[in-house]
Coordinates of C-alpha atoms and ligand atoms in Angstrom, one line a residue:
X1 CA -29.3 13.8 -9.0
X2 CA -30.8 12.1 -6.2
X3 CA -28.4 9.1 -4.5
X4 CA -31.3 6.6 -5.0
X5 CA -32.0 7.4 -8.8
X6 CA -27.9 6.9 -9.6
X7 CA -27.3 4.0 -7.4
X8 CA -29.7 1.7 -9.2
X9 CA -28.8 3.2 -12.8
X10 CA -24.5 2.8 -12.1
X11 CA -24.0 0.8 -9.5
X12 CA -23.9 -3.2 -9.2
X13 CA -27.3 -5.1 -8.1
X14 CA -28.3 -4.7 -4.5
X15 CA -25.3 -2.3 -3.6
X16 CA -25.2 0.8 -2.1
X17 CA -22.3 2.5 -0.2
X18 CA -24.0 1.1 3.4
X19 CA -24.9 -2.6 1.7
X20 CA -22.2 -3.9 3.8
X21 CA -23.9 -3.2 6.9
X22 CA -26.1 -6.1 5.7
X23 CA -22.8 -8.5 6.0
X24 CA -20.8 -10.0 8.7
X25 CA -17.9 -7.6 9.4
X26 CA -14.5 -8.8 11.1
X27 CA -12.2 -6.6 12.6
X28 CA -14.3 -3.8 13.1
X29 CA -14.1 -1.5 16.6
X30 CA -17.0 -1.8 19.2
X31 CA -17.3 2.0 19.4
X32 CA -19.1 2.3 23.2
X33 CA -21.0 5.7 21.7
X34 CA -23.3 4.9 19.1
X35 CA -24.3 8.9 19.0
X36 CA -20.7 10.2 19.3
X37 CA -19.6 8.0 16.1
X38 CA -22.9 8.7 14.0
X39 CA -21.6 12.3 14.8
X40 CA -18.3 11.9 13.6
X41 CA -19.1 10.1 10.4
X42 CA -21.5 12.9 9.8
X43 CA -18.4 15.0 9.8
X44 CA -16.7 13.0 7.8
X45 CA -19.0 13.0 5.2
X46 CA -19.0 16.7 4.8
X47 CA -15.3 16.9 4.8
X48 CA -13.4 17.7 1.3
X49 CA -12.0 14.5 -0.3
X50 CA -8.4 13.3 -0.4
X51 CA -7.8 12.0 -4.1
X52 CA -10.1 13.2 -7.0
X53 CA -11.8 10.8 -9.4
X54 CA -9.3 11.8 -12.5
X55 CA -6.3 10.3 -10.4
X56 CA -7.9 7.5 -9.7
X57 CA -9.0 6.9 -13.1
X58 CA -5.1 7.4 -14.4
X59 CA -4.0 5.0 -11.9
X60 CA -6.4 2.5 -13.4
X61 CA -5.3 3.3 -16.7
X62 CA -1.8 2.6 -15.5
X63 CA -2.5 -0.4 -13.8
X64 CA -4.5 -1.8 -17.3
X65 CA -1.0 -1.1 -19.1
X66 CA 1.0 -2.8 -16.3
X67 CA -1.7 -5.6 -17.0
X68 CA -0.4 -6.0 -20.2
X69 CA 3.3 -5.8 -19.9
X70 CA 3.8 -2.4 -20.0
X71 CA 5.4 -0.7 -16.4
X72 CA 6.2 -2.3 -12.9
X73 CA 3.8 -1.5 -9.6
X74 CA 6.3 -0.3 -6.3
X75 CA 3.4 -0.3 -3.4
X76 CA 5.7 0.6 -0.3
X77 CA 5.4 2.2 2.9
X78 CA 4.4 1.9 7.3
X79 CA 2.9 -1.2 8.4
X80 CA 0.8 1.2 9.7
X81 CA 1.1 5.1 10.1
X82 CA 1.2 6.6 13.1
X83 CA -0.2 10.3 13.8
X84 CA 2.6 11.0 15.7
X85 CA 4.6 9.8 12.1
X86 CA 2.9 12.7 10.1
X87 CA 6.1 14.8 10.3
X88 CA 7.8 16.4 7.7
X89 CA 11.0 14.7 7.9
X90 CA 9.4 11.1 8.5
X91 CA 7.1 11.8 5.0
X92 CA 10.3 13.3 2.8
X93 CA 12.3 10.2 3.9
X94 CA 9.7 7.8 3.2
X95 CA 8.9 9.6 -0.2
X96 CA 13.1 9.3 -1.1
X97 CA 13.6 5.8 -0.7
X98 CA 10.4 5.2 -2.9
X99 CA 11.7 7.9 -5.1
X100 CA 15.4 6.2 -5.3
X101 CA 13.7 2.6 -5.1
X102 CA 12.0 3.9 -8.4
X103 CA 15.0 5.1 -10.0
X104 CA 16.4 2.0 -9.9
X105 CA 13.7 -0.1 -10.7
X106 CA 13.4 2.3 -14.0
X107 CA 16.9 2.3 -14.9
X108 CA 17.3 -2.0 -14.5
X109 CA 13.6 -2.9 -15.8
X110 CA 13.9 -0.3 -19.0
X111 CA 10.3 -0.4 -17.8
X112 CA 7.9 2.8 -16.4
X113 CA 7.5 2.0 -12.9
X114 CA 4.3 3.3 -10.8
X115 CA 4.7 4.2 -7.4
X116 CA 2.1 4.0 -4.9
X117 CA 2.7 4.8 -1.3
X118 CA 1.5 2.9 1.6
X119 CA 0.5 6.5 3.2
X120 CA -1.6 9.3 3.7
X121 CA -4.6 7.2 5.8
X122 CA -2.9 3.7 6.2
X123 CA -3.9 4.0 10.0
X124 CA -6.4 1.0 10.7
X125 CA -4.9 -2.3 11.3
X126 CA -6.4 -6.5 11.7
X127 CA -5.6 -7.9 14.8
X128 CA -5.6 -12.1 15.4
X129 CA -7.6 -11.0 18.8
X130 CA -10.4 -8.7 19.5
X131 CA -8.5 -8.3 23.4
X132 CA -5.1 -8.3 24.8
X133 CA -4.4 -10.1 28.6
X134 CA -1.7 -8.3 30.6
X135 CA -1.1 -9.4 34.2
X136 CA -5.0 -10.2 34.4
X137 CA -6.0 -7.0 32.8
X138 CA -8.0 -7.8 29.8
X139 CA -8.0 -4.4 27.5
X140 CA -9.3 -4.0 23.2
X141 CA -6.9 -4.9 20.9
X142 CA -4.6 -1.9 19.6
X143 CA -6.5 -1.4 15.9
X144 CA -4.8 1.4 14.6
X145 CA -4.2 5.4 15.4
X146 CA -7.7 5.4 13.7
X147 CA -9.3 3.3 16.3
X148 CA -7.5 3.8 19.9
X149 CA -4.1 4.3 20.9
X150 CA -1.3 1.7 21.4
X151 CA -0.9 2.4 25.5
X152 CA -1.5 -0.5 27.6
X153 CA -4.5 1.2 29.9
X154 CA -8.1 1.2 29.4
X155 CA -8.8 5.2 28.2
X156 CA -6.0 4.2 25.5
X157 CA -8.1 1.4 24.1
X158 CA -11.7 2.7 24.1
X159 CA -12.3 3.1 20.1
X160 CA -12.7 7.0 19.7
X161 CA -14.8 8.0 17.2
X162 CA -12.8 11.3 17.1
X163 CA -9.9 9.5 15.3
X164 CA -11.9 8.9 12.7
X165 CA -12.0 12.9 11.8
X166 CA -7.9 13.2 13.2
X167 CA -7.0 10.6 10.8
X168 CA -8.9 12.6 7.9
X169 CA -6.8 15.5 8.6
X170 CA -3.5 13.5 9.1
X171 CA -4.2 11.7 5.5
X172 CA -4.8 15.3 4.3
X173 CA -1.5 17.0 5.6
X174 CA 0.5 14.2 4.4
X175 CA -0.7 14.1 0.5
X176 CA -1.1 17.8 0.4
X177 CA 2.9 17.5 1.9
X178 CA 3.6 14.6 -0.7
X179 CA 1.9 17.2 -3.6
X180 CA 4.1 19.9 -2.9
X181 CA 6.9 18.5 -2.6
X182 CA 6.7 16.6 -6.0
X183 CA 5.0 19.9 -7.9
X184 CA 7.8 22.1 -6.4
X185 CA 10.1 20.0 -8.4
X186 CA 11.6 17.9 -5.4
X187 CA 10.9 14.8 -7.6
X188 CA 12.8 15.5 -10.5
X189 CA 15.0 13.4 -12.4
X190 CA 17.4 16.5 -12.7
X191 CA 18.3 16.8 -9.5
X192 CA 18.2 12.9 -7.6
X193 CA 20.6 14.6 -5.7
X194 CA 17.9 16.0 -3.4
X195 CA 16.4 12.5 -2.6
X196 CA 19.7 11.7 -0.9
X197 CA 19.9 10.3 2.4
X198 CA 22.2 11.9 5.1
X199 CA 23.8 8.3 5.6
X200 CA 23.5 7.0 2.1
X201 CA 27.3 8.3 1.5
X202 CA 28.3 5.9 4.3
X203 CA 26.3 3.0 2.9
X204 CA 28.0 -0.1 1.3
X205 CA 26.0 0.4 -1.8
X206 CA 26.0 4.2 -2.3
X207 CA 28.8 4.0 -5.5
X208 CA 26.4 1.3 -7.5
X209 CA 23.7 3.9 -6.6
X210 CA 25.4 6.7 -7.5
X211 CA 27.0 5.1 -10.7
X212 CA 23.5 4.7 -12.0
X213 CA 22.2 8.4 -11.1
X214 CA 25.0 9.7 -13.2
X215 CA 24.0 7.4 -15.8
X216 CA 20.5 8.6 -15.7
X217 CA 21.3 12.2 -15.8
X218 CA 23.6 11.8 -18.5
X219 CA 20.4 10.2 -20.1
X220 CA 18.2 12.5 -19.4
X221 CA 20.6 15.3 -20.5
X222 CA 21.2 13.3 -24.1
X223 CA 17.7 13.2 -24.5
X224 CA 17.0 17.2 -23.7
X225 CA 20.3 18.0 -26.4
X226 CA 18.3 16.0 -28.7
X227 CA 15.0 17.1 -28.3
X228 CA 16.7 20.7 -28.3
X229 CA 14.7 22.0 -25.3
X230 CA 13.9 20.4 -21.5
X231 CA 11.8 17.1 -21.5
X232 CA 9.4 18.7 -18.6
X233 CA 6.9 16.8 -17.4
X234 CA 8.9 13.9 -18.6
X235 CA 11.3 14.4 -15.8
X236 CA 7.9 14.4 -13.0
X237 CA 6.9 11.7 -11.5
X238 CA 3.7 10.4 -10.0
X239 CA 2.5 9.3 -6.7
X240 CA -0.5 7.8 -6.2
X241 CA -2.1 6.7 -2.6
X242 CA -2.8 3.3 -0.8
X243 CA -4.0 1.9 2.4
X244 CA -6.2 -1.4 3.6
X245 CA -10.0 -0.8 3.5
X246 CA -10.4 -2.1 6.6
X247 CA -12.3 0.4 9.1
X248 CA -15.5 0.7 6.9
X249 CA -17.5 3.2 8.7
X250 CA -14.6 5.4 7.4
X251 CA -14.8 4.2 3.7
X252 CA -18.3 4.7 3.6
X253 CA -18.1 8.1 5.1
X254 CA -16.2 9.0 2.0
X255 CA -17.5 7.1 -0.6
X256 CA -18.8 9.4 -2.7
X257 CA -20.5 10.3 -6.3
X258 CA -18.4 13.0 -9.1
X259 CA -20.5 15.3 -11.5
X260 CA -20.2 13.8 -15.0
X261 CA -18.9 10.6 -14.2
X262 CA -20.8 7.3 -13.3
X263 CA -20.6 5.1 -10.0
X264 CA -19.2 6.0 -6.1
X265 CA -15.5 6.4 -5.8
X266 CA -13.7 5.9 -2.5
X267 CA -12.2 9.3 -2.8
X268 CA -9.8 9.0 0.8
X269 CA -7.6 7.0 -1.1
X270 CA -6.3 5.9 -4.9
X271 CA -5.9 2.1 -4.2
X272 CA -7.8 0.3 -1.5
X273 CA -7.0 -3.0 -0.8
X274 CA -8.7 -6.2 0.8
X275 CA -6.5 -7.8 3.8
X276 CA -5.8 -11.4 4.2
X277 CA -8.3 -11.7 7.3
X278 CA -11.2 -9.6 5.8
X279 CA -11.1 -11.1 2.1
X280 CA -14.3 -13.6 2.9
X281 CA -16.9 -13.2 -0.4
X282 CA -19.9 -12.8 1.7
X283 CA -18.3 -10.9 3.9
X284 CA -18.7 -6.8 4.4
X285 CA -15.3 -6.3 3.3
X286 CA -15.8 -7.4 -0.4
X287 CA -19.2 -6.3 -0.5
X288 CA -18.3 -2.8 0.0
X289 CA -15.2 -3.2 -2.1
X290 CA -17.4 -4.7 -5.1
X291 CA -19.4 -1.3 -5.6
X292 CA -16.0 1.6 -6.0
X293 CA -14.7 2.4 -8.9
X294 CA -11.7 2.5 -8.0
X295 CA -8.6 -0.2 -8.9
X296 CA -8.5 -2.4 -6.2
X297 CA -6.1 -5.2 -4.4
X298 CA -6.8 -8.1 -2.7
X299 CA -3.9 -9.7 -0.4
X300 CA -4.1 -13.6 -1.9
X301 CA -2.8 -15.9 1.2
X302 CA -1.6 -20.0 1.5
X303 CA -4.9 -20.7 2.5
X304 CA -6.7 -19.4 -0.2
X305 CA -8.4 -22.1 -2.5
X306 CA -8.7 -21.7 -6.5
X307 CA -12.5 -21.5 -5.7
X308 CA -12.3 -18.7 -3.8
X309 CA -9.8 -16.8 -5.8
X310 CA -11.9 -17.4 -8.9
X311 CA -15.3 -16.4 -6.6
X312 CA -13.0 -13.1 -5.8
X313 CA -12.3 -12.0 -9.4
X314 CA -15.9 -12.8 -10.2
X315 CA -17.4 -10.5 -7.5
X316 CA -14.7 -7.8 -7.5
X317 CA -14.6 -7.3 -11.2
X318 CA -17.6 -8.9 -13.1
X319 CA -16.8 -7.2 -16.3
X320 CA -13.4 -8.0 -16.6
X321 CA -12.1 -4.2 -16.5
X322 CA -8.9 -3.7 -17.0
X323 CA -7.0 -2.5 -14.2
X324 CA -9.5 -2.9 -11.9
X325 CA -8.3 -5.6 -10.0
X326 CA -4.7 -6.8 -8.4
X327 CA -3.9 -9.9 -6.8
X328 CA -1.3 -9.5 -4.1
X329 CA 0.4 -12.9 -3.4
X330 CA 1.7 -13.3 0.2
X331 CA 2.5 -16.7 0.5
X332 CA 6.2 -16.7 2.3
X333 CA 9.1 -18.6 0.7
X334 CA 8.8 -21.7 1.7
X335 CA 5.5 -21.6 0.7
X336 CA 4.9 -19.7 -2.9
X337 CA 6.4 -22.9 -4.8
X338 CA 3.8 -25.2 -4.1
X339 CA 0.5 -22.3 -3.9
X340 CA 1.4 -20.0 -6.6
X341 CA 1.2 -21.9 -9.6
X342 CA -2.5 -23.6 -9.9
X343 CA -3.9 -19.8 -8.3
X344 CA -2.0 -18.5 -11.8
X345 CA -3.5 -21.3 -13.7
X346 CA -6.8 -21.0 -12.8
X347 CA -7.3 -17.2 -13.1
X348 CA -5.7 -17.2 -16.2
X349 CA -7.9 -20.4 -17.5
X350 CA -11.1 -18.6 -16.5
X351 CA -10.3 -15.2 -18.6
X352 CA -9.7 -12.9 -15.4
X353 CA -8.0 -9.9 -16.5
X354 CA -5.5 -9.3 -13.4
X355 CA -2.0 -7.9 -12.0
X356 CA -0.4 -9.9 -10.3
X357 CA 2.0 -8.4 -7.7
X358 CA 4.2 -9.8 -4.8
X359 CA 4.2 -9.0 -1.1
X360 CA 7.4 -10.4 0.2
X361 CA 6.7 -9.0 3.9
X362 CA 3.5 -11.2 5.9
X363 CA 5.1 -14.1 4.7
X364 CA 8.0 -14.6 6.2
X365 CA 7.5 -13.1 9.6
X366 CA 9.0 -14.3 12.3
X367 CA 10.0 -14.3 16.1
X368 CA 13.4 -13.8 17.8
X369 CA 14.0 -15.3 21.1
X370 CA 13.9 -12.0 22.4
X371 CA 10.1 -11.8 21.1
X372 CA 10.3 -9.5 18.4
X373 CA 8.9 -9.4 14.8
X374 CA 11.6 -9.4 12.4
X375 CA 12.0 -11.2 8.8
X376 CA 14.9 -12.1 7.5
X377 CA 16.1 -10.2 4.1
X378 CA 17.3 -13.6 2.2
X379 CA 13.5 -15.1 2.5
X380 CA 11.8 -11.8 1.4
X381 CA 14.6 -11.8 -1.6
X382 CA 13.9 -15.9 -1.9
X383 CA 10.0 -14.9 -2.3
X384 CA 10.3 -12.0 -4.8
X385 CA 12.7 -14.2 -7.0
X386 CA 10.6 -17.6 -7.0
X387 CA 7.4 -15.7 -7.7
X388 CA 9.6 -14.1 -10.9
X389 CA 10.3 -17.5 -11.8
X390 CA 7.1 -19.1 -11.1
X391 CA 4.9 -16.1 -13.6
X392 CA 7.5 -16.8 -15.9
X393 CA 7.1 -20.9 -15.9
X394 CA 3.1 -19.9 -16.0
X395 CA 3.3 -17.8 -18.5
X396 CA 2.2 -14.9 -16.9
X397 CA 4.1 -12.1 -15.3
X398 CA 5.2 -10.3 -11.7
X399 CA 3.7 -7.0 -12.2
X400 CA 5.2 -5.2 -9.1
X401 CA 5.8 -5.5 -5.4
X402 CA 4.4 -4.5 -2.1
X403 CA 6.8 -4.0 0.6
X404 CA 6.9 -2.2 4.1
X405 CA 9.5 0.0 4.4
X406 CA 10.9 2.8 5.8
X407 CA 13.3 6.0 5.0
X408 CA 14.1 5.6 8.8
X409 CA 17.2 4.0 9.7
X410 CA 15.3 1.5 11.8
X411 CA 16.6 -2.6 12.8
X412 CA 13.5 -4.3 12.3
X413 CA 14.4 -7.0 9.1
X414 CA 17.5 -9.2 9.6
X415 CA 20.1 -9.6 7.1
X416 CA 21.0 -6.9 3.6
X417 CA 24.0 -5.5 2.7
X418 CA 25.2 -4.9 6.8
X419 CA 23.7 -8.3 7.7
X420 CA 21.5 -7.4 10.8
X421 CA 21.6 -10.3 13.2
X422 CA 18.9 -10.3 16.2
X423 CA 21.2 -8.9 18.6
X424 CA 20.8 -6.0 16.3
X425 CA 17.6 -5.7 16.4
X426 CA 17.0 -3.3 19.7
X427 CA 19.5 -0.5 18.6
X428 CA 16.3 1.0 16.6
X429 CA 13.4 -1.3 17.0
X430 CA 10.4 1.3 16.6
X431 CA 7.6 -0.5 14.6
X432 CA 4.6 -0.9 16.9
X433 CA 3.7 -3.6 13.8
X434 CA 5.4 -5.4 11.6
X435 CA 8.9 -4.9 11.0
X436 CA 10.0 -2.6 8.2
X437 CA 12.9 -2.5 5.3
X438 CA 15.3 -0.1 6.1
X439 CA 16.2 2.0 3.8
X440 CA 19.1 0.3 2.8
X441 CA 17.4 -2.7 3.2
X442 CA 14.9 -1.1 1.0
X443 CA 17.4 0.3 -2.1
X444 CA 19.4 -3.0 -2.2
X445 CA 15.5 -5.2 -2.8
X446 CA 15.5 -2.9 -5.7
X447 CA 18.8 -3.7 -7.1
X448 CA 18.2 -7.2 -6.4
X449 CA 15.2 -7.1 -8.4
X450 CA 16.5 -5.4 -11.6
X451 CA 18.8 -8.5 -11.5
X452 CA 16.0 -11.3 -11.1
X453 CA 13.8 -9.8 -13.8
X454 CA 15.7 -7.1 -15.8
Ligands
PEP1 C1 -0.6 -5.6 5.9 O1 -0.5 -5.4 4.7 O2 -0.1 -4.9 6.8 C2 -1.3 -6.9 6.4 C3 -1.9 -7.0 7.6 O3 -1.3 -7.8 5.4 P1 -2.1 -9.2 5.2 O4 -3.6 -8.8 5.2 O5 -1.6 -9.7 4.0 O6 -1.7 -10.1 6.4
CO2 CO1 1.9 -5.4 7.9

């Protein structure tokens, strides 16, 4: 089948996987080598994908049922990876407080809970300005381990088209790490037990933790007596993928077409989703994002008119598809009460079929006196329960949460169950981004959520 022939037959009018070339495009690299990246994208495009085009199609199934009522979205992970970060140890921990987070979030709701990592390729990051000023020295912005490197010197910056194909392989050891360890039986509901955390034990909420893993293996045990044999791939879960689409010379590189199935698929990751800076509707961002298949988020901000919300469901889904299409409020908590409602209002009034979902994180960022990121625990709670209460007054419903988070046992986020105060902070600052849940942090969100909305 020749690319030309199925674009015009399956895909939108006027869109190809390059159309966004034809749009302004912020936050992209100024690669110096026009040769040396046409190279590596050739690369790219050679390469095996990541995800198939069945997973992503059960995701969108899932997210349809969450649409309707049916299961809660957790979307956690990095800010942004690192490739240093792709280590075994840094992955399993990451994948246990998901894993836990889930438990809970199972056990409170009553609800089937679908857990997408922020991982495996979330390695390209918006900056507010294309150059940093050190003492005089005027250097590229830090955009990611998939553009340049974080170190304050000119060879650092200098986007390197070679990243393109190291990040690939990094995304690839990661989910082929993730897969193993969840087919080898490391994510079942038999043994929790092996998603503990060395310092869990020591933790001021380990016994309400462990009081409801006992529960749930006593559940899961009742259920097996009563069924007479094992529930089996009742007790696996599922992981599914996630990072921005924000480095688009990569998403095209592996944008591709699946025998027997219509349309291009972004197959380097389940869930794409549209940033807060790069969600303009005539911009490249949303153009390329318009033409996937795949389900899709778009991060909703303060600033965001109804006009341009309703111009985003419009061009991002046109046929109203279920599942295709989540809205990810990030308003902040003194904020979400007086922007939330008339956005809910208004999609809902024109017929848009979407999930809502809550990022309590960009928000409610802030900056010590010390000059570091941090956000404080009671205003990322305060946002998750007013935008709870505000579906429910709307008479619509918070479908999930994105958080960043980590299995590390990092002080980034003030506040939780040890209250973290600033001075706290530089015992183990280590995000080059924006600060991260710990994982206590992380667990006790969860239990706080099962109480707002179970
Ligand atoms: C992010 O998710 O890391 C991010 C930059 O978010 P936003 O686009 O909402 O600011
Ligand atoms: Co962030």
């Amino acid at each position: 089948m020749s690319p030309s022939v199925s674009v015009n037959a399956q895909s939108p009018s006027g869109w190809s996987p390059e159309s966004w070339q034809t749009r302004p495009a912020v936050q992209q690299p100024q690669y110096p080598d026009a040769a040396r990246l046409a190279e590596a994208l050739d690369q790219l495009r050679h390469l095996p994908p990541l995800v198939t085009s069945w997973e992503v199609e059960t995701l969108k199934q899932h997210l349809a049922r969450a649409q309707d009522g049916d299961g809660f979205i957790l979307q956690g992970g990095d800010c942004a990876e690192s490739f240093a970060d792709c280590r075994p140890e840094i992955i399993t921990n990451r994948l246990k407080v998901l894993l836990q987070m889930s438990l809970v979030l199972v056990h409170g709701l009553r609800s089937r809970v679908v857990r997408i990592g922020r991982f495996a390729g979330q390695y390209a990051k918006p900056r507010s300005a294309d150059t940093e000023t050190r003492d005089g020295l005027t250097l590229p912005s830090y955009r990611g381990d998939l553009v340049n490197a974080p170190e304050f010197t000119a060879a650092a910056r200098i986007p390197d088209p070679r990243r393109l194909l190291e990040g690939h392989a990094r995304s690839a050891m990661t989910i082929n790490f993730v897969r193993g360890l969840i087919d080898g039986g490391f994510a079942d509901l038999h043994h929790p037990e092996y998603w503990d955390l060395d310092w869990v034990q020591h933790s001021p909420l380990a016994a309400d933790y462990q009081a409801m893993v006992d529960a749930l293996g006593d559940s899961v045990r009742f259920m097996e007596t009563l069924a007479g044999q094992p529930i089996g791939e009742f007790s696996r879960v599922e992981f599914f993928t996630s990072h921005e689409a924000l480095l688009l010379w990569y998403e095209q590189a592996q944008t591709r077409q699946v025998p027997r199935k219509p349309g291009w698929y972004n197959l380097s990751t389940h869930f794409p989703w549209i940033g807060m800076r790069t969600a303009e509707i005539g911009g490249a961002h949303v153009e390329y994002c318009r033409g996937i298949r795949n389900p899709m988020g778009v991060k909703v901000s303060p600033s965001m008119t109804v006009d341009w919300v309703l111009g985003l469901c419009r061009v991002l889904n046109p046929d109203n598809e279920p599942g295709r299409l989540t809205l990810i409020h990030r308003m902040g908590a003194d904020k979400v009460g007086d922007h939330l409602p008339r956005l809910i209002e208004a999609v809902r009034d024109a017929g848009h079929r979407v999930l809502w979902i809550c990022d309590p994180m960009h928000g409610n960022t802030i900056s010590t006196p010390n000059g570091l990121k941090t956000r404080p625990f009671d205003r990322i709670l305060s946002e998750v329960e007013q935008s709870f209460a505000i579906h429910k007054a709307c008479g619509s419903r918070l479908g999930g949460v994105h958080l960043e988070l980590t299995g590390e046992d990092v002080t980034e986020c003030t506040g939780g169950a040890r209250n973290l105060a600033h001075a706290d902070l530089e015992r183990a600052y280590r995000s080059s981004v924006d600060p991260r849940l710990n994982y206590e942090q992380a667990l006790e969100l969860a239990m706080k959520i099962v109480r707002v909305a179970g």
